[in-house]
PDB file of C-alpha atoms in Angstrom:
ATOM      1  CA  MET A  20     -58.420 -64.935 -51.689  1.00  0.00           C
ATOM      2  CA  ASN A  21     -60.960 -61.769 -52.573  1.00  0.00           C
ATOM      3  CA  GLU A  22     -59.904 -58.593 -53.926  1.00  0.00           C
ATOM      4  CA  LEU A  23     -60.755 -56.642 -50.542  1.00  0.00           C
ATOM      5  CA  LEU A  24     -57.945 -57.998 -48.708  1.00  0.00           C
ATOM      6  CA  ARG A  25     -55.775 -57.903 -51.419  1.00  0.00           C
ATOM      7  CA  GLN A  26     -55.916 -54.545 -51.467  1.00  0.00           C
ATOM      8  CA  GLN A  27     -55.672 -54.475 -47.384  1.00  0.00           C
ATOM      9  CA  VAL A  28     -52.701 -55.943 -48.058  1.00  0.00           C
ATOM     10  CA  PHE A  29     -51.338 -53.819 -50.492  1.00  0.00           C
ATOM     11  CA  ALA A  30     -52.184 -50.995 -48.403  1.00  0.00           C
ATOM     12  CA  ARG A  31     -50.556 -51.576 -44.911  1.00  0.00           C
ATOM     13  CA  ALA A  32     -47.046 -52.742 -46.997  1.00  0.00           C
ATOM     14  CA  ALA A  33     -47.198 -49.108 -48.827  1.00  0.00           C
ATOM     15  CA  GLY A  34     -46.857 -50.964 -52.013  1.00  0.00           C
ATOM     16  CA  CYS A  35     -43.542 -52.461 -51.389  1.00  0.00           C
ATOM     17  CA  CYS A  36     -42.030 -55.511 -50.471  1.00  0.00           C
ATOM     18  CA  GLU A  37     -42.214 -56.487 -47.137  1.00  0.00           C
ATOM     19  CA  TYR A  38     -38.716 -58.635 -47.589  1.00  0.00           C
ATOM     20  CA  CYS A  39     -36.308 -56.677 -49.609  1.00  0.00           C
ATOM     21  CA  GLY A  40     -38.964 -53.226 -49.538  1.00  0.00           C
ATOM     22  CA  VAL A  41     -38.512 -52.820 -53.627  1.00  0.00           C
ATOM     23  CA  PRO A  42     -41.485 -51.036 -54.110  1.00  0.00           C
ATOM     24  CA  GLN A  43     -44.626 -52.287 -56.576  1.00  0.00           C
ATOM     25  CA  ALA A  44     -44.620 -48.907 -59.250  1.00  0.00           C
ATOM     26  CA  CYS A  45     -40.387 -49.831 -59.913  1.00  0.00           C
ATOM     27  CA  SER A  46     -41.167 -53.676 -60.813  1.00  0.00           C
ATOM     28  CA  SER A  47     -42.712 -54.465 -63.848  1.00  0.00           C
ATOM     29  CA  ARG A  48     -43.714 -58.310 -62.504  1.00  0.00           C
ATOM     30  CA  ALA A  49     -47.054 -57.992 -59.838  1.00  0.00           C
ATOM     31  CA  PHE A  50     -46.025 -58.572 -56.018  1.00  0.00           C
ATOM     32  CA  HIS A  51     -47.930 -61.345 -54.489  1.00  0.00           C
ATOM     33  CA  ILE A  52     -49.962 -61.941 -51.916  1.00  0.00           C
ATOM     34  CA  GLU A  53     -47.574 -63.912 -50.281  1.00  0.00           C
ATOM     35  CA  HIS A  54     -48.028 -66.673 -47.266  1.00  0.00           C
ATOM     36  CA  ILE A  55     -45.968 -65.805 -44.417  1.00  0.00           C
ATOM     37  CA  ILE A  56     -46.838 -69.420 -42.565  1.00  0.00           C
ATOM     38  CA  ALA A  57     -47.176 -71.146 -45.723  1.00  0.00           C
ATOM     39  CA  ARG A  58     -50.756 -73.081 -45.934  1.00  0.00           C
ATOM     40  CA  GLN A  59     -48.377 -76.565 -46.091  1.00  0.00           C
ATOM     41  CA  HIS A  60     -47.937 -75.679 -42.741  1.00  0.00           C
ATOM     42  CA  GLY A  61     -51.076 -75.158 -41.357  1.00  0.00           C
ATOM     43  CA  GLY A  62     -50.521 -70.572 -42.439  1.00  0.00           C
ATOM     44  CA  GLU A  63     -54.382 -69.099 -43.199  1.00  0.00           C
ATOM     45  CA  ALA A  64     -55.428 -66.538 -45.209  1.00  0.00           C
ATOM     46  CA  GLU A  65     -55.783 -63.728 -43.097  1.00  0.00           C
ATOM     47  CA  GLN A  66     -54.389 -60.644 -42.127  1.00  0.00           C
ATOM     48  CA  HIS A  67     -52.118 -61.897 -39.525  1.00  0.00           C
ATOM     49  CA  ASN A  68     -50.617 -64.466 -42.278  1.00  0.00           C
ATOM     50  CA  LEU A  69     -50.378 -62.302 -45.313  1.00  0.00           C
ATOM     51  CA  ALA A  70     -47.325 -60.651 -46.947  1.00  0.00           C
ATOM     52  CA  LEU A  71     -46.345 -58.577 -49.648  1.00  0.00           C
ATOM     53  CA  SER A  72     -44.138 -59.721 -51.501  1.00  0.00           C
ATOM     54  CA  CYS A  73     -41.997 -58.940 -54.585  1.00  0.00           C
ATOM     55  CA  GLN A  74     -41.783 -62.349 -56.999  1.00  0.00           C
ATOM     56  CA  ASP A  75     -37.428 -62.615 -56.426  1.00  0.00           C
ATOM     57  CA  CYS A  76     -39.020 -62.807 -52.157  1.00  0.00           C
ATOM     58  CA  ASN A  77     -41.119 -65.017 -52.810  1.00  0.00           C
ATOM     59  CA  LEU A  78     -40.175 -67.811 -54.748  1.00  0.00           C
ATOM     60  CA  HIS A  79     -37.120 -67.505 -52.897  1.00  0.00           C
ATOM     61  CA  LYS A  80     -38.338 -67.580 -49.404  1.00  0.00           C
ATOM     62  CA  GLY A  81     -41.599 -70.657 -50.866  1.00  0.00           C
ATOM     63  CA  PRO A  82     -42.541 -72.643 -47.855  1.00  0.00           C
ATOM     64  CA  ASN A  83     -39.344 -72.209 -45.790  1.00  0.00           C
ATOM     65  CA  LEU A  84     -39.812 -71.394 -42.574  1.00  0.00           C
ATOM     66  CA  SER A  85     -36.185 -71.327 -41.656  1.00  0.00           C
ATOM     67  CA  GLY A  86     -32.401 -70.633 -43.037  1.00  0.00           C
ATOM     68  CA  ILE A  87     -29.101 -70.932 -41.652  1.00  0.00           C
ATOM     69  CA  ASP A  88     -27.687 -68.543 -40.312  1.00  0.00           C
ATOM     70  CA  PRO A  89     -24.283 -67.825 -42.225  1.00  0.00           C
ATOM     71  CA  LEU A  90     -22.434 -66.697 -38.895  1.00  0.00           C
ATOM     72  CA  SER A  91     -23.413 -69.357 -36.548  1.00  0.00           C
ATOM     73  CA  GLY A  92     -24.232 -72.284 -39.379  1.00  0.00           C
ATOM     74  CA  ASP A  93     -27.500 -72.304 -36.693  1.00  0.00           C
ATOM     75  CA  VAL A  94     -30.839 -72.739 -37.433  1.00  0.00           C
ATOM     76  CA  ALA A  95     -32.646 -69.663 -37.775  1.00  0.00           C
ATOM     77  CA  VAL A  96     -36.657 -68.314 -38.303  1.00  0.00           C
ATOM     78  CA  LEU A  97     -36.835 -66.436 -41.092  1.00  0.00           C
ATOM     79  CA  PHE A  98     -38.220 -62.280 -41.012  1.00  0.00           C
ATOM     80  CA  HIS A  99     -42.205 -62.791 -40.204  1.00  0.00           C
ATOM     81  CA  PRO A 100     -43.215 -59.213 -41.698  1.00  0.00           C
ATOM     82  CA  ARG A 101     -46.416 -59.456 -39.063  1.00  0.00           C
ATOM     83  CA  ARG A 102     -44.266 -60.100 -35.946  1.00  0.00           C
ATOM     84  CA  ASP A 103     -41.018 -58.315 -36.568  1.00  0.00           C
ATOM     85  CA  ASP A 104     -39.248 -54.880 -36.822  1.00  0.00           C
ATOM     86  CA  TRP A 105     -37.005 -54.731 -40.067  1.00  0.00           C
ATOM     87  CA  ALA A 106     -35.344 -52.235 -38.756  1.00  0.00           C
ATOM     88  CA  GLU A 107     -34.282 -54.997 -35.723  1.00  0.00           C
ATOM     89  CA  HIS A 108     -32.623 -57.235 -38.492  1.00  0.00           C
ATOM     90  CA  PHE A 109     -31.738 -55.602 -41.404  1.00  0.00           C
ATOM     91  CA  ARG A 110     -29.289 -52.847 -42.832  1.00  0.00           C
ATOM     92  CA  VAL A 111     -28.716 -51.353 -46.199  1.00  0.00           C
ATOM     93  CA  SER A 112     -24.508 -51.048 -47.072  1.00  0.00           C
ATOM     94  CA  GLY A 113     -24.863 -49.063 -50.059  1.00  0.00           C
ATOM     95  CA  ALA A 114     -27.052 -51.337 -52.076  1.00  0.00           C
ATOM     96  CA  ALA A 115     -26.950 -54.465 -49.896  1.00  0.00           C
ATOM     97  CA  VAL A 116     -28.924 -55.583 -47.759  1.00  0.00           C
ATOM     98  CA  GLU A 117     -27.366 -57.122 -44.087  1.00  0.00           C
ATOM     99  CA  GLY A 118     -28.724 -58.905 -41.945  1.00  0.00           C
ATOM    100  CA  THR A 119     -27.694 -58.063 -38.144  1.00  0.00           C
ATOM    101  CA  THR A 120     -29.692 -60.751 -36.390  1.00  0.00           C
ATOM    102  CA  PRO A 121     -29.433 -64.392 -37.602  1.00  0.00           C
ATOM    103  CA  VAL A 122     -33.242 -64.139 -38.450  1.00  0.00           C
ATOM    104  CA  GLY A 123     -32.009 -61.202 -41.092  1.00  0.00           C
ATOM    105  CA  ARG A 124     -28.859 -63.608 -41.764  1.00  0.00           C
ATOM    106  CA  ALA A 125     -31.183 -66.637 -42.539  1.00  0.00           C
ATOM    107  CA  THR A 126     -33.547 -64.428 -44.122  1.00  0.00           C
ATOM    108  CA  VAL A 127     -30.880 -62.712 -46.641  1.00  0.00           C
ATOM    109  CA  ARG A 128     -29.285 -65.521 -47.546  1.00  0.00           C
ATOM    110  CA  VAL A 129     -31.665 -67.940 -48.177  1.00  0.00           C
ATOM    111  CA  LEU A 130     -34.226 -64.566 -50.306  1.00  0.00           C
ATOM    112  CA  ASP A 131     -30.956 -64.306 -51.573  1.00  0.00           C
ATOM    113  CA  MET A 132     -31.458 -60.502 -51.156  1.00  0.00           C
ATOM    114  CA  ASN A 133     -27.685 -59.486 -52.406  1.00  0.00           C
ATOM    115  CA  HIS A 134     -27.760 -60.811 -55.664  1.00  0.00           C
ATOM    116  CA  PRO A 135     -26.317 -58.604 -58.493  1.00  0.00           C
ATOM    117  CA  ALA A 136     -29.615 -57.244 -60.367  1.00  0.00           C
ATOM    118  CA  ARG A 137     -31.287 -56.862 -57.528  1.00  0.00           C
ATOM    119  CA  ILE A 138     -28.364 -55.074 -55.814  1.00  0.00           C
ATOM    120  CA  LEU A 139     -28.660 -52.809 -59.326  1.00  0.00           C
ATOM    121  CA  ILE A 140     -32.351 -52.675 -58.903  1.00  0.00           C
ATOM    122  CA  ARG A 141     -32.049 -51.186 -55.530  1.00  0.00           C
ATOM    123  CA  ARG A 142     -28.503 -48.400 -56.301  1.00  0.00           C
ATOM    124  CA  SER A 143     -31.071 -47.199 -59.054  1.00  0.00           C
ATOM    125  CA  LEU A 144     -33.808 -46.970 -57.302  1.00  0.00           C
ATOM    126  CA  MET A 145     -31.034 -45.023 -54.179  1.00  0.00           C
ATOM    127  CA  ASP A 146     -30.298 -42.601 -57.474  1.00  0.00           C
ATOM    128  CA  GLU A 147     -33.501 -41.729 -58.010  1.00  0.00           C
ATOM    129  CA  HIS A 148     -34.177 -40.600 -54.864  1.00  0.00           C
ATOM    130  CA  ALA A 149     -36.856 -43.732 -54.483  1.00  0.00           C
ATOM    131  CA  TRP A 150     -35.808 -46.387 -52.174  1.00  0.00           C
ATOM    132  CA  PRO A 151     -38.347 -46.403 -48.976  1.00  0.00           C
ATOM    133  CA  SER A 152     -38.489 -44.169 -46.331  1.00  0.00           C
ATOM    134  CA  GLY A 153     -37.042 -46.519 -43.296  1.00  0.00           C
ATOM    135  CA  ARG A 154     -34.747 -49.175 -45.042  1.00  0.00           C
TER     136      ARG A 154
END
């Protein structure tokens, strides 16, 4: 992947993880350019299939395309940052991210978005008024 493509993905995401919303500026670990649909599933290294992802979200997501909705027990596709609107599938309650649809609930579960350490980070960002707008 070339540097220009990396810069374009970073700029489009405004420097924030496209899954959990944490800003790169608040992390000591470099964010990943993530294949939404993994290469092993035919995903390409093209703008439409790339997302900026914090290390936690990316490592939990791996090549997964789906998860289990904990409410219904049904298989649900994971959130797709190029096709889905974050606000349609998630809401923030306190410092926790809640899935409001099967897609959102499965994504929160697979990406372990509410691990206690991740909630502490969001709470700190909120206290500092550094939480990204639109979340």
